[in-house]
XYZ file of C-alpha atoms in Angstrom:
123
model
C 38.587 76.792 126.121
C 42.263 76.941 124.977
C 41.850 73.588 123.195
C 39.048 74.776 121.363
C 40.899 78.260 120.093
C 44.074 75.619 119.543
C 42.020 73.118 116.865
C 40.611 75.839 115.549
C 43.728 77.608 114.710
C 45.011 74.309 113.515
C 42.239 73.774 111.165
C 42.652 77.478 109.787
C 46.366 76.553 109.501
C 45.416 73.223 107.310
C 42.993 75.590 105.044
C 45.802 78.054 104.580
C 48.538 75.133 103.682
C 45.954 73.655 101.223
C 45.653 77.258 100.103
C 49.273 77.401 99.368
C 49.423 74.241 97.672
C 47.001 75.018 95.814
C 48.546 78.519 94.785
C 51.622 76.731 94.056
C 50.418 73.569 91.635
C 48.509 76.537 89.988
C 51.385 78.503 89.345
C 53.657 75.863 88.139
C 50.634 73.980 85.508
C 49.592 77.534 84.429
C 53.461 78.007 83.245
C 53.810 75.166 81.401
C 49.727 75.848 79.962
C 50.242 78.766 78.928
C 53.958 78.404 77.386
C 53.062 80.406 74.214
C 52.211 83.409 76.615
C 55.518 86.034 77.156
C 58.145 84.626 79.317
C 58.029 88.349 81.343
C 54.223 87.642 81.763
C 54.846 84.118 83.071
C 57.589 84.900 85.068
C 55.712 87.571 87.207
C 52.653 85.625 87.434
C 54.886 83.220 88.767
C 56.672 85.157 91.363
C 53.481 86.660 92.180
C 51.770 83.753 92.863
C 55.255 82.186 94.770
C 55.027 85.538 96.535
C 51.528 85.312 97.641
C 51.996 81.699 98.485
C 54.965 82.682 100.948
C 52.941 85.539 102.720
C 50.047 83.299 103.447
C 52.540 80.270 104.679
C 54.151 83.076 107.087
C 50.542 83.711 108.729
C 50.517 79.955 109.968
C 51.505 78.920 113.514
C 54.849 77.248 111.196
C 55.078 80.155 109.280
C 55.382 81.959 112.196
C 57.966 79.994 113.581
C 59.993 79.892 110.816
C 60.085 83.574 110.892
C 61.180 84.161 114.512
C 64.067 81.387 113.556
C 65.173 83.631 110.856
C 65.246 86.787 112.845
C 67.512 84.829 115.765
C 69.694 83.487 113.362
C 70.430 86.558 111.934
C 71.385 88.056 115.280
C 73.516 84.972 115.827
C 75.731 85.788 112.265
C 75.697 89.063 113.687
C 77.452 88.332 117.045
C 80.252 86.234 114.567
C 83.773 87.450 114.679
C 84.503 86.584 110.858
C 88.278 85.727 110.018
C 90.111 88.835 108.400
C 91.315 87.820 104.659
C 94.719 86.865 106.089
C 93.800 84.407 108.498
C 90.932 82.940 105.955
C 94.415 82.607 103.353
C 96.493 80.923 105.878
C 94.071 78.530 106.954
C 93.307 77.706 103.688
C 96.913 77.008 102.831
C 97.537 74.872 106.166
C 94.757 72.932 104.552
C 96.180 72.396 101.345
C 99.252 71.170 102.664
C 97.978 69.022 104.716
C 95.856 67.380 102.216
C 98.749 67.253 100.318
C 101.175 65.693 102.989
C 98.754 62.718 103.437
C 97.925 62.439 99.773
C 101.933 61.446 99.566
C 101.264 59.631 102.420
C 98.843 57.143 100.878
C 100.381 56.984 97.792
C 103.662 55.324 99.158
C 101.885 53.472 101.379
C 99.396 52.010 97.813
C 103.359 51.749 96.133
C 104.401 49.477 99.315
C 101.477 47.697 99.537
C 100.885 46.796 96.013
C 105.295 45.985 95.755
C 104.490 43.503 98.854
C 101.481 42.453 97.084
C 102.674 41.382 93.490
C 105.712 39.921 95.587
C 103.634 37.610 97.384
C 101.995 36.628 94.338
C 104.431 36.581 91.972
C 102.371 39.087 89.573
């Protein structure tokens, strides 16, 4: 019995995907149809129809997924102890002279190399 309710929630879920797709395409050829239309006309037909798009994607086994996903990661930022402006500036700093360090780093090391180099050669 489960398998049956399972395909047949999996063959709802392909309808409402096509759906979707559908809704989408629609929306996107209908804004470049009807181009001599208002822009504020197009643009809320177009949210609208992105809108009603994303509601019917969230009522899909996916859909549904994606939103519990959303609602743990945004407990998980919330448990993050963020770095104070301070700390963010002094790491940022360490950074940039460290980058710089081993930019002067590789730069002797290309003057060396390419002095050894044209030595060699005689270029």
């Amino acid at each position: 019995m489960t398998t049956n309710t399972e395909s047949q929630g999996n063959s709802l879920d392909i309808v409402k995907w096509a759906l979707v797709a559908i809704l989408l395409a629609t929306a996107i050829v209908g804004n470049q149809m009807y181009s001599e239309a208002s822009v504020l006309v197009r643009a809320i037909s177009v949210v609208a129809a992105f809108a009603v798009a994303g509601f019917i994607a969230l009522q899909t086994e996916k859909g549904k997924q994606a939103l519990v996903f959303a609602r743990e990661a945004q407990i998980e930022v919330r448990k993050v102890v963020w770095p104070t402006r301070q700390e963010a500036l002094n790491t940022t700093f360490i950074v940039l002279a460290a980058t710089g360090v081993l930019a002067l780093i590789l730069w002797g090391m290309d003057a060396v190399l390419l002095r050894i180099v044209n030595f060699i050669t005689g270029v």
